[in-house]
Each structure stands twice: as C-alpha cells, then as structure tokens.
CSV table of C-alpha atoms in Angstrom, one decimal:
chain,number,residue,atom,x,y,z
A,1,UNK,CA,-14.3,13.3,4.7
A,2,UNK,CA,-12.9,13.4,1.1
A,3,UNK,CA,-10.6,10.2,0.3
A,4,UNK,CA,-7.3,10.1,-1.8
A,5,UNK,CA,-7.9,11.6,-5.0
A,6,UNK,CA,-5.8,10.8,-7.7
A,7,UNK,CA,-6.1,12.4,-11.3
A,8,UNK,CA,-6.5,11.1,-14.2
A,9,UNK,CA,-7.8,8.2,-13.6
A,10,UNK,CA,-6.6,6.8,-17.1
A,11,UNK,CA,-3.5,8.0,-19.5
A,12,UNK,CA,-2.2,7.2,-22.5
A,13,UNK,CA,1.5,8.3,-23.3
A,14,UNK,CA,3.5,7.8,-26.3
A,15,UNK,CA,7.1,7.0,-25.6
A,16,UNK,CA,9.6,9.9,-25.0
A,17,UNK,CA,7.1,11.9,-23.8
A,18,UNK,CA,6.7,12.8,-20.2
A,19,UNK,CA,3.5,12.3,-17.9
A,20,UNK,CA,2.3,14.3,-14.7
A,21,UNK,CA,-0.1,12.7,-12.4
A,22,UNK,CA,-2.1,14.4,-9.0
A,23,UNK,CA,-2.5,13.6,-5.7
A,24,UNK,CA,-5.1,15.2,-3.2
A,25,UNK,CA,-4.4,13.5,-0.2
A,26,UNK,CA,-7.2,13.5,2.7
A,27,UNK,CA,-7.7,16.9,4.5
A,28,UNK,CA,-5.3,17.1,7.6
A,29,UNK,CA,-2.6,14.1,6.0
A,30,UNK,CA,1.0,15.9,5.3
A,31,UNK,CA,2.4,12.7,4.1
A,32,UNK,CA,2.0,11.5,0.8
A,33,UNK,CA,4.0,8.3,-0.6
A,34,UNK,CA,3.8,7.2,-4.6
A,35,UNK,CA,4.3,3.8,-5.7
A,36,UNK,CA,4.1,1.6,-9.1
A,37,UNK,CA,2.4,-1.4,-9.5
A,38,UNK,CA,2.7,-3.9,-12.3
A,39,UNK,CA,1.9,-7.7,-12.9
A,40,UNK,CA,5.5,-8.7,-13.2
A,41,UNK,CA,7.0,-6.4,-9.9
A,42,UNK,CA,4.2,-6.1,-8.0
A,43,UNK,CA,4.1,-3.2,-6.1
A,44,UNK,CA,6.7,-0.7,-5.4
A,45,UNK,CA,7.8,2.0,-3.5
A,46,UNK,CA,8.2,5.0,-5.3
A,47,UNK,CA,9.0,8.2,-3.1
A,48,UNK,CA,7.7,9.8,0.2
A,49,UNK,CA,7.4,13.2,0.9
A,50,UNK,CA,6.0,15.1,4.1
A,51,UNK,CA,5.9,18.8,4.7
A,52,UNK,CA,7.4,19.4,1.1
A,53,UNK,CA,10.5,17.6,1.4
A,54,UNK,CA,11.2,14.2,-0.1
A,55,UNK,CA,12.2,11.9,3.0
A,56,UNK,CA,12.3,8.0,1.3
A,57,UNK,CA,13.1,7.2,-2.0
A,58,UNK,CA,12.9,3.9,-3.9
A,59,UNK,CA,15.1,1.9,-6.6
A,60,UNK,CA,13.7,3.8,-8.9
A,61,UNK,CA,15.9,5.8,-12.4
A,62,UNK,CA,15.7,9.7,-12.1
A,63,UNK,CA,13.2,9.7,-15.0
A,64,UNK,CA,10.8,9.7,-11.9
A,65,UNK,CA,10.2,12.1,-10.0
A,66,UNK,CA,7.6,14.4,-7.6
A,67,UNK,CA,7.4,17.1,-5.4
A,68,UNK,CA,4.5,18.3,-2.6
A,69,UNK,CA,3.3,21.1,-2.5
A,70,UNK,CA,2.6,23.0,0.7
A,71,UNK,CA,-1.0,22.4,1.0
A,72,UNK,CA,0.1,18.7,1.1
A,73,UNK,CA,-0.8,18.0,-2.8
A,74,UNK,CA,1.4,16.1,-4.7
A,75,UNK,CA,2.7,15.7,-8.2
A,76,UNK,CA,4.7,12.7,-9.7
A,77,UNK,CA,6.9,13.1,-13.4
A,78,UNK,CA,7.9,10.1,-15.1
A,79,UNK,CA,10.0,12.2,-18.3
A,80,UNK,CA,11.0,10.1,-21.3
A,81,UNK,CA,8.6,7.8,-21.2
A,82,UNK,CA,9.5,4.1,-21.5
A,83,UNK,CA,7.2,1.1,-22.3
A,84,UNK,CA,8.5,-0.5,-19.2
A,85,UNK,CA,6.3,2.4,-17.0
A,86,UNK,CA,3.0,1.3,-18.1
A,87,UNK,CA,1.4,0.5,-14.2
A,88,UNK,CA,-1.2,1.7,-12.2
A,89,UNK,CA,0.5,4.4,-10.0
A,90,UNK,CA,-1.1,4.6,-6.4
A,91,UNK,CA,-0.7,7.9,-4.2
A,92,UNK,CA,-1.5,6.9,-0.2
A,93,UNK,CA,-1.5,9.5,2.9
A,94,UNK,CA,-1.0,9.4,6.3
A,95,UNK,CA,-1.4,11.9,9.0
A,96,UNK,CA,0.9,14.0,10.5
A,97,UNK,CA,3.3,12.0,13.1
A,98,UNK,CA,2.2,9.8,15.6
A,99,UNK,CA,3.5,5.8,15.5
A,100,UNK,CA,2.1,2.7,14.2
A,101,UNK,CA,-0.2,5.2,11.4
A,102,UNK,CA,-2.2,3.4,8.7
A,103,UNK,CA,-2.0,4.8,4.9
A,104,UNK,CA,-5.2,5.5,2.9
A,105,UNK,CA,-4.5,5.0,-0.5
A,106,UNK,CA,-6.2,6.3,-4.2
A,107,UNK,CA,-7.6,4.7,-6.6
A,108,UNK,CA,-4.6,5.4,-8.7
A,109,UNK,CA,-3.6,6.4,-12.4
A,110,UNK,CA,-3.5,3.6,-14.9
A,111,UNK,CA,-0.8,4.7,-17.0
A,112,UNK,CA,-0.5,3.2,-20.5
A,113,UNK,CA,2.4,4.0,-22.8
A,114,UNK,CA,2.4,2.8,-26.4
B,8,UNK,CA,12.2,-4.1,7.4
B,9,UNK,CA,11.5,-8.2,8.0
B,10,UNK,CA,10.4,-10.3,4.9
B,11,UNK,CA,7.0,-11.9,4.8
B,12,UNK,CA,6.1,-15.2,3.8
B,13,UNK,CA,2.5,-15.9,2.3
B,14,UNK,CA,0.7,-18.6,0.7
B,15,UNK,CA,-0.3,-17.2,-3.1
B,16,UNK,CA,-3.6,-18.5,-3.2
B,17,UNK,CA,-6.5,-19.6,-0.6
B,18,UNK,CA,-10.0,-20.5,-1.2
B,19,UNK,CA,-12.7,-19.7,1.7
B,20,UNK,CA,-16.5,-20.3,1.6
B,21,UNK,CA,-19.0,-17.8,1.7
B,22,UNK,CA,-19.9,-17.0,5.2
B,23,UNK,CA,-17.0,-19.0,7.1
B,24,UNK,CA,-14.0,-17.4,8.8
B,25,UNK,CA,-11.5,-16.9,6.6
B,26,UNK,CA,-7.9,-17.6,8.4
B,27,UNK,CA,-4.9,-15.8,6.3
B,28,UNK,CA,-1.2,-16.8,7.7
B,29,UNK,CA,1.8,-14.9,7.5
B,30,UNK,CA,5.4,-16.0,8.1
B,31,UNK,CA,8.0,-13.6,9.5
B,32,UNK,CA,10.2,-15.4,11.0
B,33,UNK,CA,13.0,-12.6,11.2
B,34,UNK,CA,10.8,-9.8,12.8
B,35,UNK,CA,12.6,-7.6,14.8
B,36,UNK,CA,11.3,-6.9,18.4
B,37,UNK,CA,10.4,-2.6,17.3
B,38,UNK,CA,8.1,-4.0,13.9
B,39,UNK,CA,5.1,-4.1,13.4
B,40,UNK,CA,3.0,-6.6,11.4
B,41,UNK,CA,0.4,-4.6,8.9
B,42,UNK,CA,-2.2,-6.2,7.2
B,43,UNK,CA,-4.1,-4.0,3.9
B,44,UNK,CA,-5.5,-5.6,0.7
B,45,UNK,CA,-6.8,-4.8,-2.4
B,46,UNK,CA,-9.6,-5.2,-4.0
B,47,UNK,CA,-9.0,-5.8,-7.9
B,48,UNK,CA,-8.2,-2.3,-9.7
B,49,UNK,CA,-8.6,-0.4,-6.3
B,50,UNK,CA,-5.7,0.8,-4.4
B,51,UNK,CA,-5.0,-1.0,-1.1
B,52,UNK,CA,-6.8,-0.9,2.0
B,53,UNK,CA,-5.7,-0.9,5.3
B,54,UNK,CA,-7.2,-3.7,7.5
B,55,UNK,CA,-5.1,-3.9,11.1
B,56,UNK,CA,-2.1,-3.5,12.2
B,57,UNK,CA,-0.7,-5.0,16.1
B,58,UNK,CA,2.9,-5.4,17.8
B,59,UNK,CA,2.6,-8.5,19.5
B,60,UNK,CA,-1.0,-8.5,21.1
B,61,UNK,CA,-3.8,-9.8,19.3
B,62,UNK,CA,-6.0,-7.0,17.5
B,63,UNK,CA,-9.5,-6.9,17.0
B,64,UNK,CA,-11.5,-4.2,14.7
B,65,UNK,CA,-14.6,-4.1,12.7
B,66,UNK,CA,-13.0,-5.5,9.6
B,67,UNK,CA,-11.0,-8.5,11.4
B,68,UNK,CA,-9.1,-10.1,14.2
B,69,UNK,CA,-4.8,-10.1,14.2
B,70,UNK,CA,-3.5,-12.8,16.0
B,71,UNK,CA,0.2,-12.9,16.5
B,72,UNK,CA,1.8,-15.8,18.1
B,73,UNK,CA,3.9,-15.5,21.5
B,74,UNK,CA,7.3,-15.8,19.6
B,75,UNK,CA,5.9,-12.7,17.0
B,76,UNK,CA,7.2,-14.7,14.0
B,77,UNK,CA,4.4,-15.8,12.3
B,78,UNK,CA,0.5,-14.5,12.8
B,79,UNK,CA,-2.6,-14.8,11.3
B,80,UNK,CA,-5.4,-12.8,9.9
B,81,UNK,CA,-9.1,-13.9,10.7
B,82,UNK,CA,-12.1,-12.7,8.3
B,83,UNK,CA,-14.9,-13.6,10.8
B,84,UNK,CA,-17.5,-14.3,8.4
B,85,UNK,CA,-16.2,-14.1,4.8
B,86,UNK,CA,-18.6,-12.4,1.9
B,87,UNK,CA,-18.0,-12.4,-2.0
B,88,UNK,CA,-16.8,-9.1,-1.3
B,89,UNK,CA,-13.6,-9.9,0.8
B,90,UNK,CA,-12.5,-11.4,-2.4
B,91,UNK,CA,-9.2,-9.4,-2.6
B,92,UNK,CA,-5.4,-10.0,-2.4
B,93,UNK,CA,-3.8,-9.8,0.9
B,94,UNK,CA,-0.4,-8.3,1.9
B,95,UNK,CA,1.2,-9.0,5.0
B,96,UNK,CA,3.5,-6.1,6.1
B,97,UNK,CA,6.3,-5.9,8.7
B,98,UNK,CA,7.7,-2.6,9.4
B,99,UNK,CA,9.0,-0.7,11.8
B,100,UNK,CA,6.3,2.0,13.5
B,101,UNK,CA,7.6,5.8,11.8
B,102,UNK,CA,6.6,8.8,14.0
B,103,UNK,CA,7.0,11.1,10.8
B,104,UNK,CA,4.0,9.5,8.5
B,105,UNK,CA,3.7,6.4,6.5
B,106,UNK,CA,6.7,5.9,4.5
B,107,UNK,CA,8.1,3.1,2.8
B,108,UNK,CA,5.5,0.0,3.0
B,109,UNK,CA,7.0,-3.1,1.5
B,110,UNK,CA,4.5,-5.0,-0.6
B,111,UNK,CA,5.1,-9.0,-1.4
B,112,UNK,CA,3.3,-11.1,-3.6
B,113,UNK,CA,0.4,-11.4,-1.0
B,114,UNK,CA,-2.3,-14.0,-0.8
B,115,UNK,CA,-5.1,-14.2,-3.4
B,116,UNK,CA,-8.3,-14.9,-0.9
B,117,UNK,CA,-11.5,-16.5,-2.9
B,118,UNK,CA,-14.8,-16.3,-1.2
B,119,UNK,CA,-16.4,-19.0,-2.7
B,120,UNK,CA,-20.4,-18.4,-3.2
C-alpha cells in the first residue's frame, strides 16, 4: 500500500508570507503527527491530531498550526513566515488505537524561507 | 517520557554486526524503548520496538537488559546502506495512535566499506 505522502517536496517562502504543506497519510491510519527538523534542534514535535481533533501539541508559537481533515489528510500553516522556520517538516501516521503502534513517516517538505 | 543517552557517532565494518547502545537509566516500568532511524534526507524509519523482552525482526534484534535501563540495538550484518542516524526512544505505549515521539541527538552509524 501507498506510503506517507507529503507535498511539496520543496518550498521556497519569502518572509511574512505564510506556507501550507499536505499530508496523505497511509490508507486505514487516523493519526497523523507533524514535526520540524533542523540542524541546530534536531527534531521536534509539532502537533498530533486523530479523528479531526488535535490531541498533543508541542512548544511551538501559534504561527503554526494544522488541522485533519475527515478522511484522515492533513494540513500544517506556518503564517508570517520567519527565517528561523527553514526545516524539513516530516508528517508520520499511525493506525487507529491499539498499544505499542510504530509511525510511518514521509519524506517531508524542505521548507526554505529567504 | 524517560531521557535517552546515545553515543553521537560509531563506526561499523561492512558486513559485521553492528551493536548500537542506549542509556535510559530513568525508564519507567509502563515505557517502552523504540528504535527508528533515518536515512540522510528521508524521514525516519521505524526499526523495533520491546518492553523488557528481547525483540527480534527482519531489520534487527532489541536487547534490553534485566534492570530495563539501558539496551542495545544489533544490525546483524551491517551493509553501506544501514549508514543512517539512530534514535533511541522511550515512551510510554498510547492506545489512541502515535503521538508525541521524542527525538535526541541519536547515533550517527558508519558502515565502513
């Protein structure tokens, strides 16, 4: 079956502008997580959402932020763009609830902002 | 969730088991110890998982000690293409999806040709 599909693969921004990015998560997964990766932080948790509610939210300013959809896809907004938000954004699903459940993750969105 | 503690770098030859340790010294007895990595400019992958006995898949073997607070990762035989960084993950077990998955720094793993 399909993987995670993230789109677009690559963005360029200018600052103040805001940015939309996709996730398709596998056929049958309800939970869809979004995080931010960098060279200097790493990687870090974003938001979670399953069945169209947000359930986790990271340290993150309200500049981000997503929403699911009910056929599981999911959107992140980063508004006013900063320079600091260049990353490689990664969207990972799970299945529906059952314990110990492994995440499948995209290939992300490389997200430049200039 | 417990913190992890894992060397930065390792080197492995081509072909040889590649042994990956993980401190968690603070592991509570309800987490679990995940292992994913990735791959450069790929998202991460998940690799195993286990509560406190030793796992074995087709990717690699989990071995926890008896205490739970450290365990190690086994790459049977290692190939250039388990080149990769590897993050060692405590969490507790959710029964509503993946959540919140706390990276670190991970170990950058070398096959060497």
């Amino acid at each position: 079956k399909a993987g995670v599909t993230q789109t677009p693969r690559y963005l360029i921004k200018t600052r103040g502008q805001q940015v939309t990015l996709s996730c398709s998560p596998i056929s049958g997964h309800r939970s869809v997580s979004w995080y931010q990766q960098t060279p200097g932080q790493g990687l870090q948790f974003l938001f979670e959402y399953f069945s169209e509610t947000q359930r986790n939210k990271g340290n993150f300013p309200g500049r981000f932020s997503g929403r699911q959809f009910s056929n599981s896809r999911s959107e992140m907004n980063v508004s006013t763009l900063e320079l600091g938000d260049s990353a490689l954004y990664l969207c990972a699903s799970s299945s529906t609830p059952g314990h110990a459940i492994e995440a499948f993750f995209g290939q992300g969105t490389r997200l430049t902002v200039v | 969730d417990a913190k992890t503690t894992q060397p930065p770098s390792m080197d492995c030859a081509e072909g040889r088991a590649a042994n990956l340790p993980c401190n968690h010294s603070t592991i509570s007895g309800n987490e679990y110890v995940y292992w994913y990595r990735q791959i450069h400019s790929q998202g991460p992958q998940y690799i195993i998982h286990g509560l406190k006995n030793n796992e074995t898949n087709e990717m690699a073997s989990l071995i926890i000690t008896e205490d739970r607070k450290s365990s190690t990762l086994i790459l049977p035989h290692a190939t250039l293409r388990d080149t990769a960084v590897y993050y060692c993950i405590v969490r507790v077990a959710s029964n509503f999806g993946n959540e919140k998955l706390t990276f670190g720094t991970g170990t950058r793993l070398t096959i060497i040709p």
